[in-house]
Tab-separated table of C-alpha atoms in Angstrom:
chain	number	residue	atom	x	y	z
R	1	MET	CA	-102.691	-36.399	17.759
R	2	GLY	CA	-104.914	-37.446	14.837
R	3	GLN	CA	-104.003	-39.886	12.113
R	4	LEU	CA	-100.243	-40.229	11.881
R	5	ARG	CA	-98.381	-39.705	8.633
R	6	GLY	CA	-96.392	-42.558	7.151
R	7	LEU	CA	-93.737	-42.887	4.464
R	8	TYR	CA	-94.414	-42.281	0.786
R	9	PRO	CA	-94.681	-45.454	-1.341
R	10	ALA	CA	-91.390	-47.038	-2.374
R	11	TYR	CA	-89.695	-45.682	-5.493
R	12	GLU	CA	-86.398	-46.228	-7.296
R	13	PRO	CA	-83.567	-43.776	-8.040
R	14	TYR	CA	-83.494	-42.226	-11.499
R	15	ASP	CA	-79.693	-42.018	-11.397
R	16	SER	CA	-76.863	-43.452	-9.282
R	17	GLY	CA	-73.108	-43.941	-9.290
R	18	TRP	CA	-69.863	-43.462	-7.383
R	19	LEU	CA	-68.017	-40.233	-6.661
R	20	GLU	CA	-64.229	-40.605	-6.642
R	21	THR	CA	-62.811	-38.450	-3.867
R	22	GLY	CA	-59.197	-38.525	-5.024
R	23	ASP	CA	-57.889	-39.714	-1.657
R	24	GLY	CA	-58.786	-43.390	-1.755
R	25	HIS	CA	-62.570	-43.385	-1.346
R	26	SER	CA	-65.408	-44.059	-3.755
R	27	ILE	CA	-68.742	-42.659	-2.527
R	28	TYR	CA	-71.978	-44.341	-3.609
R	29	TRP	CA	-74.777	-41.872	-4.413
R	30	GLU	CA	-78.275	-41.899	-5.851
R	31	LEU	CA	-80.701	-39.252	-7.078
R	32	CYS	CA	-84.392	-39.877	-6.523
R	33	GLY	CA	-87.757	-38.276	-7.156
R	34	ASN	CA	-88.374	-35.418	-9.596
R	35	PRO	CA	-85.271	-34.223	-11.511
R	36	GLN	CA	-86.875	-30.759	-11.628
R	37	GLY	CA	-88.005	-30.839	-7.996
R	38	LYS	CA	-86.826	-29.050	-4.868
R	39	PRO	CA	-83.237	-30.137	-4.113
R	40	ALA	CA	-82.572	-31.996	-0.865
R	41	VAL	CA	-79.798	-34.129	0.582
R	42	PHE	CA	-80.347	-36.953	3.079
R	43	ILE	CA	-77.531	-37.510	5.606
R	44	HIS	CA	-77.631	-40.900	7.305
R	45	GLY	CA	-76.706	-41.777	10.861
R	46	GLY	CA	-73.925	-43.744	12.487
R	47	PRO	CA	-71.284	-42.684	11.582
R	48	GLY	CA	-71.066	-45.787	9.429
R	49	GLY	CA	-74.750	-46.611	9.128
R	50	GLY	CA	-75.410	-46.210	5.407
R	51	ILE	CA	-78.590	-45.451	3.482
R	52	ALA	CA	-81.574	-47.749	2.906
R	53	PRO	CA	-84.317	-47.674	0.243
R	54	TYR	CA	-86.931	-46.504	2.771
R	55	HIS	CA	-84.978	-43.294	3.386
R	56	ARG	CA	-86.095	-42.116	-0.070
R	57	GLN	CA	-89.691	-42.367	1.120
R	58	LEU	CA	-89.287	-39.475	3.559
R	59	PHE	CA	-89.662	-37.143	0.565
R	60	ASP	CA	-92.567	-36.646	-1.851
R	61	PRO	CA	-91.145	-37.987	-5.139
R	62	THR	CA	-93.243	-35.564	-7.159
R	63	GLN	CA	-91.883	-32.544	-5.276
R	64	TYR	CA	-88.268	-33.347	-4.392
R	65	LYS	CA	-85.008	-34.062	-6.153
R	66	VAL	CA	-83.235	-36.009	-3.378
R	67	MET	CA	-79.567	-36.921	-3.124
R	68	LEU	CA	-78.797	-39.885	-0.858
R	69	PHE	CA	-75.280	-41.219	-0.336
R	70	ASP	CA	-73.285	-43.685	1.731
R	71	GLN	CA	-70.617	-41.903	3.747
R	72	ARG	CA	-66.987	-43.013	3.547
R	73	GLY	CA	-66.409	-46.656	4.425
R	74	CYS	CA	-70.020	-47.796	4.746
R	75	GLY	CA	-72.938	-49.060	2.679
R	76	GLN	CA	-71.931	-49.411	-0.945
R	77	SER	CA	-69.055	-46.940	-0.644
R	78	LYS	CA	-65.540	-48.308	-0.924
R	79	PRO	CA	-63.224	-49.378	0.652
R	80	HIS	CA	-65.479	-51.023	3.218
R	81	ALA	CA	-64.983	-50.031	6.877
R	82	SER	CA	-61.950	-47.881	6.018
R	83	LEU	CA	-60.806	-45.325	8.584
R	84	ASP	CA	-58.230	-43.659	6.332
R	85	ASN	CA	-59.028	-40.066	5.310
R	86	ASN	CA	-62.319	-40.434	7.155
R	87	THR	CA	-63.201	-37.371	9.249
R	88	THR	CA	-66.144	-35.026	9.643
R	89	TRP	CA	-64.482	-32.491	7.373
R	90	HIS	CA	-63.813	-35.036	4.642
R	91	LEU	CA	-67.540	-35.822	4.722
R	92	VAL	CA	-68.512	-32.142	4.647
R	93	GLU	CA	-66.517	-31.667	1.462
R	94	ASP	CA	-67.971	-34.881	-0.014
R	95	ILE	CA	-71.414	-33.312	0.409
R	96	GLU	CA	-70.223	-30.199	-1.403
R	97	ARG	CA	-68.853	-32.277	-4.285
R	98	LEU	CA	-72.166	-34.105	-4.536
R	99	ARG	CA	-74.066	-30.800	-4.596
R	100	GLU	CA	-71.898	-29.518	-7.412
R	101	MET	CA	-72.278	-32.805	-9.282
R	102	ALA	CA	-76.071	-32.599	-8.908
R	103	GLY	CA	-76.015	-29.080	-10.325
R	104	VAL	CA	-77.919	-27.370	-7.505
R	105	GLY	CA	-77.109	-24.071	-5.810
R	106	GLN	CA	-78.898	-24.707	-2.533
R	107	TRP	CA	-80.655	-27.657	-0.976
R	108	LEU	CA	-82.647	-28.737	2.030
R	109	VAL	CA	-80.436	-30.695	4.426
R	110	PHE	CA	-82.067	-33.591	6.295
R	111	GLY	CA	-80.117	-35.434	8.992
R	112	GLY	CA	-80.880	-37.629	11.990
R	113	SER	CA	-78.708	-38.765	14.904
R	114	TRP	CA	-75.095	-38.559	13.617
R	115	GLY	CA	-76.747	-37.196	10.479
R	116	SER	CA	-77.846	-34.178	12.526
R	117	THR	CA	-74.229	-33.696	13.654
R	118	LEU	CA	-72.924	-33.783	10.101
R	119	ALA	CA	-75.795	-31.606	8.874
R	120	LEU	CA	-74.893	-28.933	11.438
R	121	ALA	CA	-71.200	-29.144	10.554
R	122	TYR	CA	-71.976	-28.867	6.834
R	123	ALA	CA	-74.400	-25.969	7.265
R	124	GLN	CA	-71.984	-24.052	9.489
R	125	LYS	CA	-69.208	-24.537	6.931
R	126	HIS	CA	-71.379	-23.743	3.882
R	127	PRO	CA	-74.435	-21.772	5.126
R	128	GLU	CA	-75.016	-20.220	1.705
R	129	ARG	CA	-75.709	-23.703	0.284
R	130	VAL	CA	-78.495	-24.620	2.725
R	131	SER	CA	-82.103	-23.580	2.066
R	132	GLU	CA	-83.757	-25.351	5.030
R	133	MET	CA	-82.921	-28.032	7.589
R	134	VAL	CA	-84.803	-30.960	9.107
R	135	LEU	CA	-82.918	-32.380	12.111
R	136	ARG	CA	-83.895	-35.449	14.136
R	137	GLY	CA	-82.472	-37.130	17.242
R	138	ILE	CA	-79.969	-34.360	17.939
R	139	PHE	CA	-76.372	-35.372	18.598
R	140	THR	CA	-73.798	-32.602	19.002
R	141	LEU	CA	-70.891	-34.897	19.911
R	142	ARG	CA	-70.114	-33.255	23.222
R	143	ARG	CA	-68.088	-35.377	25.631
R	144	GLU	CA	-71.057	-35.639	27.986
R	145	GLU	CA	-73.124	-37.196	25.188
R	146	LEU	CA	-70.481	-39.837	24.483
R	147	LEU	CA	-70.134	-40.704	28.165
R	148	TRP	CA	-73.912	-40.948	28.501
R	149	TYR	CA	-74.257	-43.620	25.833
R	150	TYR	CA	-70.900	-45.403	26.029
R	151	GLN	CA	-69.878	-45.228	29.674
R	152	ASP	CA	-72.324	-44.477	32.465
R	153	GLY	CA	-75.756	-43.255	31.499
R	154	ALA	CA	-77.993	-45.262	29.209
R	155	SER	CA	-76.436	-48.414	30.718
R	156	ARG	CA	-78.536	-47.798	33.839
R	157	PHE	CA	-81.687	-48.327	31.775
R	158	PHE	CA	-80.353	-51.377	29.918
R	159	PRO	CA	-78.052	-53.166	32.399
R	160	ASP	CA	-78.655	-56.550	30.760
R	161	LYS	CA	-77.700	-55.262	27.292
R	162	TRP	CA	-74.788	-53.213	28.632
R	163	GLN	CA	-73.383	-56.286	30.353
R	164	ARG	CA	-72.855	-57.844	26.912
R	165	VAL	CA	-70.835	-54.782	25.862
R	166	LEU	CA	-68.626	-55.173	28.934
R	167	SER	CA	-68.340	-58.956	28.627
R	168	ILE	CA	-65.115	-58.913	26.559
R	169	LEU	CA	-63.418	-56.197	28.622
R	170	SER	CA	-61.261	-56.478	31.712
R	171	GLU	CA	-62.239	-54.562	34.842
R	172	GLU	CA	-59.593	-51.968	34.016
R	173	GLU	CA	-60.760	-51.615	30.392
R	174	GLN	CA	-64.319	-51.018	31.543
R	175	LYS	CA	-63.213	-47.625	32.873
R	176	ASP	CA	-62.941	-46.386	29.261
R	177	VAL	CA	-65.178	-48.441	26.996
R	178	ILE	CA	-64.592	-46.385	23.845
R	179	ALA	CA	-60.800	-46.743	24.150
R	180	ALA	CA	-61.015	-50.455	24.935
R	181	TYR	CA	-63.172	-51.107	21.897
R	182	ARG	CA	-60.857	-48.994	19.758
R	183	LYS	CA	-58.050	-51.505	20.396
R	184	ARG	CA	-60.229	-54.414	19.312
R	185	LEU	CA	-61.860	-52.726	16.337
R	186	THR	CA	-58.444	-51.831	14.907
R	187	SER	CA	-56.888	-55.219	15.695
R	188	PRO	CA	-55.087	-56.962	12.792
R	189	ASP	CA	-57.195	-60.026	13.609
R	190	ARG	CA	-60.525	-59.831	11.762
R	191	ALA	CA	-62.139	-62.244	14.227
R	192	VAL	CA	-61.281	-59.896	17.106
R	193	GLN	CA	-62.653	-56.941	15.130
R	194	LEU	CA	-65.860	-58.762	14.310
R	195	GLU	CA	-66.567	-59.928	17.853
R	196	ALA	CA	-66.244	-56.373	19.150
R	197	ALA	CA	-68.135	-54.892	16.191
R	198	LYS	CA	-71.201	-57.051	16.747
R	199	LEU	CA	-71.381	-56.241	20.465
R	200	TRP	CA	-70.948	-52.502	19.803
R	201	SER	CA	-73.468	-52.452	16.982
R	202	LEU	CA	-76.144	-54.531	18.726
R	203	TRP	CA	-75.978	-52.271	21.781
R	204	GLU	CA	-77.158	-49.427	19.587
R	205	GLY	CA	-79.590	-51.510	17.546
R	206	GLU	CA	-81.385	-52.713	20.662
R	207	THR	CA	-81.614	-49.356	22.436
R	208	VAL	CA	-82.661	-46.876	19.731
R	209	THR	CA	-86.394	-47.567	19.909
R	210	LEU	CA	-88.767	-47.085	22.813
R	211	LEU	CA	-89.851	-50.738	22.531
R	212	PRO	CA	-87.885	-53.683	21.064
R	213	THR	CA	-88.226	-54.331	17.313
R	214	LYS	CA	-87.130	-57.151	15.014
R	215	SER	CA	-85.113	-54.731	12.882
R	216	SER	CA	-82.388	-54.577	15.534
R	217	ALA	CA	-81.139	-57.993	14.320
R	218	SER	CA	-79.674	-56.390	11.195
R	219	PHE	CA	-77.171	-54.562	13.414
R	220	GLY	CA	-75.507	-57.919	14.061
R	221	GLU	CA	-74.822	-58.737	10.406
R	222	ASP	CA	-71.077	-58.976	9.742
R	223	ASP	CA	-70.570	-56.304	7.066
R	224	PHE	CA	-72.926	-53.794	8.621
R	225	ALA	CA	-71.567	-54.258	12.147
R	226	LEU	CA	-67.935	-53.973	11.057
R	227	ALA	CA	-68.404	-50.668	9.215
R	228	PHE	CA	-70.802	-49.264	11.798
R	229	ALA	CA	-68.686	-50.066	14.855
R	230	ARG	CA	-65.259	-49.275	13.394
R	231	ILE	CA	-66.268	-45.932	11.903
R	232	GLU	CA	-68.461	-44.857	14.816
R	233	ASN	CA	-65.775	-45.690	17.369
R	234	HIS	CA	-63.166	-43.923	15.197
R	235	TYR	CA	-65.208	-40.715	15.244
R	236	PHE	CA	-65.977	-40.964	18.950
R	237	THR	CA	-62.316	-41.617	19.789
R	238	HIS	CA	-61.452	-38.351	18.052
R	239	ASN	CA	-64.440	-36.378	19.432
R	240	GLY	CA	-65.869	-36.007	15.959
R	241	PHE	CA	-62.759	-34.142	14.761
R	242	LEU	CA	-64.279	-30.939	16.150
R	243	THR	CA	-62.037	-28.109	17.327
R	244	HIS	CA	-63.641	-27.967	20.782
R	245	ASP	CA	-66.355	-29.700	22.794
R	246	ASN	CA	-69.175	-27.229	22.217
R	247	GLN	CA	-68.329	-26.270	18.633
R	248	LEU	CA	-71.628	-27.124	16.955
R	249	LEU	CA	-73.654	-25.190	19.539
R	250	ASP	CA	-71.255	-22.254	19.650
R	251	ASP	CA	-71.475	-21.882	15.860
R	252	VAL	CA	-75.277	-21.815	15.691
R	253	PRO	CA	-75.236	-18.030	15.021
R	254	LEU	CA	-73.827	-18.847	11.570
R	255	ILE	CA	-77.044	-20.665	10.606
R	256	ARG	CA	-79.855	-19.061	12.635
R	257	HIS	CA	-81.290	-17.544	9.453
R	258	ILE	CA	-81.959	-20.999	7.945
R	259	PRO	CA	-85.575	-22.226	8.420
R	260	THR	CA	-85.260	-25.358	10.545
R	261	VAL	CA	-87.391	-28.054	12.179
R	262	ILE	CA	-85.981	-30.119	15.072
R	263	VAL	CA	-87.668	-33.414	16.025
R	264	HIS	CA	-86.667	-35.436	19.090
R	265	GLY	CA	-88.198	-38.324	21.035
R	266	ARG	CA	-88.881	-37.671	24.720
R	267	TYR	CA	-87.413	-41.050	25.734
R	268	ASP	CA	-84.455	-41.140	23.371
R	269	MET	CA	-81.779	-43.167	25.180
R	270	ALA	CA	-79.084	-42.852	22.510
R	271	CYS	CA	-79.263	-39.047	22.356
R	272	GLN	CA	-80.993	-37.411	25.289
R	273	VAL	CA	-83.751	-34.891	24.639
R	274	LYS	CA	-81.575	-32.335	26.457
R	275	ASN	CA	-79.419	-32.240	23.312
R	276	ALA	CA	-82.347	-30.932	21.278
R	277	TRP	CA	-83.331	-28.555	24.059
R	278	ASP	CA	-79.807	-27.129	24.226
R	279	LEU	CA	-79.738	-26.650	20.454
R	280	ALA	CA	-83.164	-24.980	20.381
R	281	HIS	CA	-82.132	-22.680	23.240
R	282	ARG	CA	-79.286	-21.412	21.055
R	283	TRP	CA	-81.596	-21.293	18.023
R	284	PRO	CA	-84.940	-19.765	19.032
R	285	GLU	CA	-86.031	-19.366	15.389
R	286	ALA	CA	-85.994	-23.153	14.895
R	287	LYS	CA	-89.198	-25.097	15.518
R	288	LEU	CA	-88.689	-27.818	18.145
R	289	HIS	CA	-91.006	-30.841	18.353
R	290	ILE	CA	-90.502	-33.091	21.392
R	291	VAL	CA	-92.383	-36.290	20.598
R	292	GLU	CA	-94.026	-38.042	23.534
R	293	GLY	CA	-93.870	-41.842	23.712
R	294	ALA	CA	-90.905	-42.083	21.339
R	295	GLY	CA	-87.246	-43.067	21.475
R	296	HIS	CA	-84.504	-42.361	18.956
R	297	SER	CA	-85.391	-44.088	15.689
R	298	PHE	CA	-86.738	-42.036	12.772
R	299	ASP	CA	-89.521	-44.527	12.030
R	300	GLU	CA	-91.176	-44.415	15.446
R	301	PRO	CA	-94.709	-43.241	14.600
R	302	GLY	CA	-94.737	-39.841	16.306
R	303	ILE	CA	-91.262	-38.940	15.063
R	304	LEU	CA	-91.980	-40.047	11.507
R	305	HIS	CA	-95.208	-38.028	11.537
R	306	GLN	CA	-93.344	-34.796	12.335
R	307	LEU	CA	-90.607	-35.513	9.790
R	308	MET	CA	-93.128	-36.083	7.005
R	309	ILE	CA	-95.001	-32.889	7.866
R	310	ALA	CA	-91.688	-30.999	7.813
R	311	THR	CA	-90.578	-32.236	4.388
R	312	ASP	CA	-94.072	-31.658	2.949
R	313	ASN	CA	-94.249	-28.118	4.349
R	314	PHE	CA	-90.818	-27.181	3.047
R	315	ALA	CA	-91.778	-28.523	-0.392
R	316	LYS	CA	-94.493	-25.858	-0.524
């Protein structure tokens, strides 16, 4: 591969605010780039991760009108770390409200990791509103994917880091890590919540890149960890609020007409490359890029390169 593409220079939103959902949540949103540009929506990971300023830089600000938002309970959305009225289908309808508010008929949908899950759910619910898709680090929320990352899979590659996750659990609790953490993350004692949240969050922060990075430390910050762990565990406990285990793959025929690029790291430990392969097998029209020498994170050089090419090409 020649010279790798990087992010566009930093730029600020031209508008921002909060969307009142009517059921107890206030969703932070921002519009960035060219108000007359190609509409796009960025869907962040987690669940519970939130947006960051560098996410704007995935899109050419002269070509795109980009909506970014913090999903329920995380980032600048309120109330912080709330699990009430917080399901996949609440989020899907939040995206629709944001589209209507932005005054666009269709938009490109960009999502990575959990963002790819929510992007698929949104597109399958509202296919007429999606012009193109860019999906990264595919996660379809099948039971096998949850067990891989939070029971007996990725732990074999990171036994030292996994031991910290298990350190607060009894031998019996270790048989179902997601359930055991659910008890702690919903405890009335904030100290108990926070201890579990940091261990859960750091596990992900330290395993999403092929090689260790300093950025993983931010996963241990109190506010971020609490929202990230509580909301993520809430969704995993309820299997993403999907009707059945294979729903997002079974419903691919609803969206096969949408031009789509799929990007996945070969050595992604959070979401195995098989997830992307399974999706592409159901969706032969989509363009699959398996990136060698890369893990899960969007900013690993080879992954970022393919994402930037995808957003630039769709802008044309």
